[in-house]
Amino acid sequence: MATEEQNRNLWTSPILGYPDLAKNFLFQTVFQFNSGTPLAALFGDIDTVAEMLMLRARSISAPQKKTELITTHYMGAKRNYPGRTNVDGQVSIKFDEFQDFNIAKIFYEWQNLIYNHAWPGAQASRSIAAGGAVGDFIALYTAQITITCYDSALRTKLPYSWKLYDCFPTDNGQIELNAEAGDKIAPSITFDYNTWELYYNNTRIG
């Protein structure tokens, strides 16, 4: 262990032996769909869809684990204890939309599997069944999302990754069109997830 004096000096501090800083732009967002499900049947080639979503994802936040507090008081002093811990949550992913509008199409159809708001004329003319999802919702209509990061040379995945379970879109993102602007279309899609885990070299931690 370095001495206090060594730690005050950049050239003698152990920080020189640390790896490169992790960069927040060297990442991939990987969707994993369960095979043999209505969701897989809708998308057809689920590997191609997963690759397309990965290539178009532009930003995402790592999942949170939040512990609520239980509070008591004694002799005028406040004391906090750990209460319920929540591992579910929501995450937003921003995607670039290309002129094929596949992002809009994918999440419109995915949300329609969960609840189809088809107007009566569409139901009659195209045999579209309105209403909600049926069966085992988590197994049939959700996906897993894995967030991985890369080293500075883009040659090696960093050993740690996050995996979110039972993900499904809850908000397809509001797209603003503006005749006075000059930017790209990049909707932020909100997903709900039930739980998540941290992995080290593809092995669960803890």
mmCIF file of C-alpha atoms in Angstrom:
data_model
loop_
_atom_site.group_PDB
_atom_site.id
_atom_site.type_symbol
_atom_site.label_atom_id
_atom_site.label_comp_id
_atom_site.label_asym_id
_atom_site.label_seq_id
_atom_site.Cartn_x
_atom_site.Cartn_y
_atom_site.Cartn_z
ATOM 1 C CA MET A 1 0.000 0.000 0.000
ATOM 2 C CA ALA A 2 1.303 3.417 -0.959
ATOM 3 C CA THR A 3 2.084 5.934 1.721
ATOM 4 C CA GLU A 4 0.102 9.143 2.121
ATOM 5 C CA GLU A 5 3.011 11.072 0.642
ATOM 6 C CA GLN A 6 3.169 8.780 -2.416
ATOM 7 C CA ASN A 7 -0.571 9.175 -3.011
ATOM 8 C CA ARG A 8 -0.184 12.950 -3.175
ATOM 9 C CA ASN A 9 2.251 12.628 -6.072
ATOM 10 C CA LEU A 10 0.870 11.646 -9.488
ATOM 11 C CA TRP A 11 4.126 9.916 -10.479
ATOM 12 C CA THR A 12 4.301 7.699 -7.383
ATOM 13 C CA SER A 13 0.589 7.043 -6.819
ATOM 14 C CA PRO A 14 -0.873 3.562 -7.552
ATOM 15 C CA ILE A 15 -3.335 5.320 -9.893
ATOM 16 C CA LEU A 16 -0.664 4.970 -12.596
ATOM 17 C CA GLY A 17 -1.341 1.230 -12.592
ATOM 18 C CA TYR A 18 -5.089 1.608 -13.088
ATOM 19 C CA PRO A 19 -6.577 0.640 -16.464
ATOM 20 C CA ASP A 20 -7.888 3.227 -18.896
ATOM 21 C CA LEU A 21 -11.036 5.106 -17.908
ATOM 22 C CA ALA A 22 -14.288 3.466 -19.027
ATOM 23 C CA LYS A 23 -15.884 5.571 -21.768
ATOM 24 C CA ASN A 24 -19.621 6.143 -21.822
ATOM 25 C CA PHE A 25 -19.855 6.016 -25.630
ATOM 26 C CA LEU A 26 -18.230 2.596 -26.165
ATOM 27 C CA PHE A 27 -21.218 0.349 -25.521
ATOM 28 C CA GLN A 28 -23.748 -1.934 -27.156
ATOM 29 C CA THR A 29 -27.380 -2.584 -26.271
ATOM 30 C CA VAL A 30 -28.294 -6.188 -27.101
ATOM 31 C CA PHE A 31 -31.912 -7.414 -27.253
ATOM 32 C CA GLN A 32 -32.592 -11.122 -26.688
ATOM 33 C CA PHE A 33 -36.016 -12.410 -27.720
ATOM 34 C CA ASN A 34 -37.480 -15.742 -26.616
ATOM 35 C CA SER A 35 -37.928 -18.090 -29.577
ATOM 36 C CA GLY A 36 -41.258 -19.722 -30.338
ATOM 37 C CA THR A 37 -43.299 -16.795 -29.003
ATOM 38 C CA PRO A 38 -45.834 -14.421 -30.616
ATOM 39 C CA LEU A 39 -43.169 -11.725 -30.406
ATOM 40 C CA ALA A 40 -40.663 -13.891 -32.292
ATOM 41 C CA ALA A 41 -43.317 -14.826 -34.858
ATOM 42 C CA LEU A 42 -44.125 -11.147 -35.377
ATOM 43 C CA PHE A 43 -40.505 -10.166 -36.027
ATOM 44 C CA GLY A 44 -39.606 -13.249 -38.072
ATOM 45 C CA ASP A 45 -35.817 -13.189 -37.991
ATOM 46 C CA ILE A 46 -35.285 -12.165 -34.354
ATOM 47 C CA ASP A 47 -31.494 -12.076 -34.762
ATOM 48 C CA THR A 48 -31.767 -9.508 -37.557
ATOM 49 C CA VAL A 49 -34.173 -7.387 -35.525
ATOM 50 C CA ALA A 50 -31.898 -7.580 -32.472
ATOM 51 C CA GLU A 51 -28.897 -6.524 -34.557
ATOM 52 C CA MET A 52 -30.813 -3.617 -36.078
ATOM 53 C CA LEU A 53 -31.876 -2.361 -32.640
ATOM 54 C CA MET A 54 -28.293 -2.686 -31.372
ATOM 55 C CA LEU A 55 -26.878 -0.677 -34.282
ATOM 56 C CA ARG A 56 -29.464 2.094 -33.942
ATOM 57 C CA ALA A 57 -29.377 2.487 -30.134
ATOM 58 C CA ARG A 58 -27.676 5.758 -29.204
ATOM 59 C CA SER A 59 -28.099 6.103 -25.441
ATOM 60 C CA ILE A 60 -29.249 4.084 -22.429
ATOM 61 C CA SER A 61 -28.912 4.309 -18.647
ATOM 62 C CA ALA A 62 -27.714 1.434 -16.472
ATOM 63 C CA PRO A 63 -30.407 -0.012 -14.162
ATOM 64 C CA GLN A 64 -30.853 1.121 -10.580
ATOM 65 C CA LYS A 65 -31.243 -0.754 -7.316
ATOM 66 C CA LYS A 66 -32.985 1.457 -4.792
ATOM 67 C CA THR A 67 -33.533 0.732 -1.111
ATOM 68 C CA GLU A 68 -36.320 2.633 0.617
ATOM 69 C CA LEU A 69 -35.953 3.892 4.162
ATOM 70 C CA ILE A 70 -37.873 3.030 7.334
ATOM 71 C CA THR A 71 -37.575 5.824 9.848
ATOM 72 C CA THR A 72 -37.985 5.968 13.617
ATOM 73 C CA HIS A 73 -37.231 8.551 16.286
ATOM 74 C CA TYR A 74 -35.824 8.251 19.764
ATOM 75 C CA MET A 75 -35.347 11.116 22.183
ATOM 76 C CA GLY A 76 -35.686 13.603 19.349
ATOM 77 C CA ALA A 77 -33.095 11.909 17.155
ATOM 78 C CA LYS A 78 -34.001 10.457 13.752
ATOM 79 C CA ARG A 79 -32.737 7.006 12.823
ATOM 80 C CA ASN A 80 -32.992 5.354 9.408
ATOM 81 C CA TYR A 81 -33.120 1.642 8.635
ATOM 82 C CA PRO A 82 -33.109 -0.123 5.270
ATOM 83 C CA GLY A 83 -36.604 -0.970 4.078
ATOM 84 C CA ARG A 84 -37.914 -2.496 0.888
ATOM 85 C CA THR A 85 -35.459 -2.788 -1.972
ATOM 86 C CA ASN A 86 -36.746 -2.309 -5.516
ATOM 87 C CA VAL A 87 -34.964 -3.914 -8.453
ATOM 88 C CA ASP A 88 -37.647 -3.251 -11.047
ATOM 89 C CA GLY A 89 -37.785 -0.009 -12.940
ATOM 90 C CA GLN A 90 -37.825 1.762 -16.258
ATOM 91 C CA VAL A 91 -35.100 2.554 -18.752
ATOM 92 C CA SER A 92 -35.186 4.774 -21.822
ATOM 93 C CA ILE A 93 -33.257 3.956 -24.974
ATOM 94 C CA LYS A 94 -32.746 6.586 -27.653
ATOM 95 C CA PHE A 95 -32.662 5.213 -31.198
ATOM 96 C CA ASP A 96 -31.683 6.798 -34.492
ATOM 97 C CA GLU A 97 -34.567 6.542 -36.941
ATOM 98 C CA PHE A 98 -33.602 5.928 -40.563
ATOM 99 C CA GLN A 99 -35.879 6.512 -43.542
ATOM 100 C CA ASP A 100 -37.151 2.930 -43.369
ATOM 101 C CA PHE A 101 -38.848 3.928 -40.067
ATOM 102 C CA ASN A 102 -38.169 0.469 -38.692
ATOM 103 C CA ILE A 103 -37.910 1.745 -35.107
ATOM 104 C CA ALA A 104 -41.432 3.148 -35.257
ATOM 105 C CA LYS A 105 -42.686 -0.046 -36.912
ATOM 106 C CA ILE A 106 -41.029 -2.474 -34.468
ATOM 107 C CA PHE A 107 -42.306 -0.815 -31.318
ATOM 108 C CA TYR A 108 -45.736 -0.062 -32.748
ATOM 109 C CA GLU A 109 -46.193 -3.758 -33.531
ATOM 110 C CA TRP A 110 -44.661 -4.873 -30.219
ATOM 111 C CA GLN A 111 -47.043 -2.642 -28.277
ATOM 112 C CA ASN A 112 -49.952 -3.886 -30.385
ATOM 113 C CA LEU A 113 -49.200 -7.416 -29.233
ATOM 114 C CA ILE A 114 -49.562 -6.168 -25.665
ATOM 115 C CA TYR A 115 -52.672 -4.136 -26.434
ATOM 116 C CA ASN A 116 -54.082 -3.573 -29.906
ATOM 117 C CA HIS A 117 -56.174 -0.425 -30.237
ATOM 118 C CA ALA A 118 -57.309 -1.310 -33.780
ATOM 119 C CA TRP A 119 -60.283 0.764 -34.915
ATOM 120 C CA PRO A 120 -63.455 -1.184 -35.832
ATOM 121 C CA GLY A 121 -62.954 -0.817 -39.585
ATOM 122 C CA ALA A 122 -59.492 -2.356 -39.390
ATOM 123 C CA GLN A 123 -60.825 -5.249 -37.341
ATOM 124 C CA ALA A 124 -63.463 -6.013 -39.945
ATOM 125 C CA SER A 125 -61.394 -5.519 -43.102
ATOM 126 C CA ARG A 126 -58.107 -7.069 -41.977
ATOM 127 C CA SER A 127 -59.272 -9.516 -39.288
ATOM 128 C CA ILE A 128 -57.297 -7.650 -36.620
ATOM 129 C CA ALA A 129 -58.259 -8.640 -33.102
ATOM 130 C CA ALA A 130 -58.314 -5.706 -30.718
ATOM 131 C CA GLY A 131 -57.580 -6.114 -27.026
ATOM 132 C CA GLY A 132 -54.805 -7.248 -24.732
ATOM 133 C CA ALA A 133 -52.187 -9.960 -24.715
ATOM 134 C CA VAL A 134 -53.176 -13.496 -23.763
ATOM 135 C CA GLY A 135 -51.236 -16.297 -22.103
ATOM 136 C CA ASP A 136 -48.022 -16.085 -20.144
ATOM 137 C CA PHE A 137 -47.225 -12.413 -20.660
ATOM 138 C CA ILE A 138 -43.641 -12.455 -19.359
ATOM 139 C CA ALA A 139 -42.596 -15.500 -21.386
ATOM 140 C CA LEU A 140 -44.397 -14.544 -24.582
ATOM 141 C CA TYR A 141 -44.205 -10.771 -24.924
ATOM 142 C CA THR A 142 -40.995 -9.572 -23.258
ATOM 143 C CA ALA A 143 -37.281 -9.539 -24.041
ATOM 144 C CA GLN A 144 -33.988 -9.350 -22.166
ATOM 145 C CA ILE A 145 -31.664 -6.390 -22.677
ATOM 146 C CA THR A 146 -27.910 -6.669 -22.069
ATOM 147 C CA ILE A 147 -25.684 -3.594 -21.854
ATOM 148 C CA THR A 148 -22.014 -4.235 -22.601
ATOM 149 C CA CYS A 149 -19.055 -1.846 -22.744
ATOM 150 C CA TYR A 150 -15.805 -2.006 -24.732
ATOM 151 C CA ASP A 151 -12.199 -1.058 -24.179
ATOM 152 C CA SER A 152 -10.703 2.063 -25.741
ATOM 153 C CA ALA A 153 -9.389 0.148 -28.761
ATOM 154 C CA LEU A 154 -12.813 -1.426 -29.461
ATOM 155 C CA ARG A 155 -11.209 -4.865 -29.468
ATOM 156 C CA THR A 156 -12.369 -6.372 -26.202
ATOM 157 C CA LYS A 157 -15.598 -6.347 -24.219
ATOM 158 C CA LEU A 158 -15.101 -5.100 -20.697
ATOM 159 C CA PRO A 159 -15.792 -7.917 -18.209
ATOM 160 C CA TYR A 160 -18.821 -6.323 -16.540
ATOM 161 C CA SER A 161 -22.275 -6.066 -18.115
ATOM 162 C CA TRP A 162 -25.844 -5.416 -17.017
ATOM 163 C CA LYS A 163 -28.767 -7.680 -17.939
ATOM 164 C CA LEU A 164 -32.366 -6.488 -17.648
ATOM 165 C CA TYR A 165 -35.132 -9.096 -17.515
ATOM 166 C CA ASP A 166 -38.764 -9.121 -18.692
ATOM 167 C CA CYS A 167 -38.478 -5.905 -20.707
ATOM 168 C CA PHE A 168 -41.341 -4.493 -22.740
ATOM 169 C CA PRO A 169 -42.034 -1.039 -24.218
ATOM 170 C CA THR A 170 -44.378 1.210 -22.242
ATOM 171 C CA ASP A 171 -43.896 4.450 -24.209
ATOM 172 C CA ASN A 172 -43.028 4.530 -27.904
ATOM 173 C CA GLY A 173 -41.484 7.991 -27.660
ATOM 174 C CA GLN A 174 -42.818 11.291 -28.901
ATOM 175 C CA ILE A 175 -41.354 12.351 -32.231
ATOM 176 C CA GLU A 176 -41.225 16.082 -32.825
ATOM 177 C CA LEU A 177 -41.209 17.274 -36.427
ATOM 178 C CA ASN A 178 -40.143 20.876 -36.890
ATOM 179 C CA ALA A 179 -39.922 22.730 -40.206
ATOM 180 C CA GLU A 180 -37.433 25.176 -38.677
ATOM 181 C CA ALA A 181 -35.077 22.526 -37.302
ATOM 182 C CA GLY A 182 -32.300 20.574 -38.981
ATOM 183 C CA ASP A 183 -31.774 17.538 -36.777
ATOM 184 C CA LYS A 184 -32.371 13.799 -37.080
ATOM 185 C CA ILE A 185 -35.359 11.871 -35.735
ATOM 186 C CA ALA A 186 -34.276 10.014 -32.597
ATOM 187 C CA PRO A 187 -37.158 8.756 -30.437
ATOM 188 C CA SER A 188 -36.584 7.691 -26.821
ATOM 189 C CA ILE A 189 -38.408 4.429 -26.140
ATOM 190 C CA THR A 190 -39.255 3.679 -22.500
ATOM 191 C CA PHE A 191 -39.098 0.070 -21.293
ATOM 192 C CA ASP A 192 -40.227 -1.502 -18.048
ATOM 193 C CA TYR A 193 -38.199 -4.346 -16.512
ATOM 194 C CA ASN A 194 -38.857 -6.621 -13.542
ATOM 195 C CA THR A 195 -35.310 -7.192 -12.321
ATOM 196 C CA TRP A 196 -31.674 -6.987 -13.396
ATOM 197 C CA GLU A 197 -28.298 -8.533 -12.624
ATOM 198 C CA LEU A 198 -24.657 -7.550 -12.952
ATOM 199 C CA TYR A 199 -22.468 -10.061 -14.807
ATOM 200 C CA TYR A 200 -18.724 -10.604 -14.785
ATOM 201 C CA ASN A 201 -17.385 -12.501 -17.820
ATOM 202 C CA ASN A 202 -20.928 -13.781 -18.542
ATOM 203 C CA THR A 203 -21.321 -15.108 -14.967
ATOM 204 C CA ARG A 204 -23.823 -13.679 -12.499
ATOM 205 C CA ILE A 205 -22.317 -11.841 -9.558
ATOM 206 C CA GLY A 206 -23.674 -12.714 -6.129
#
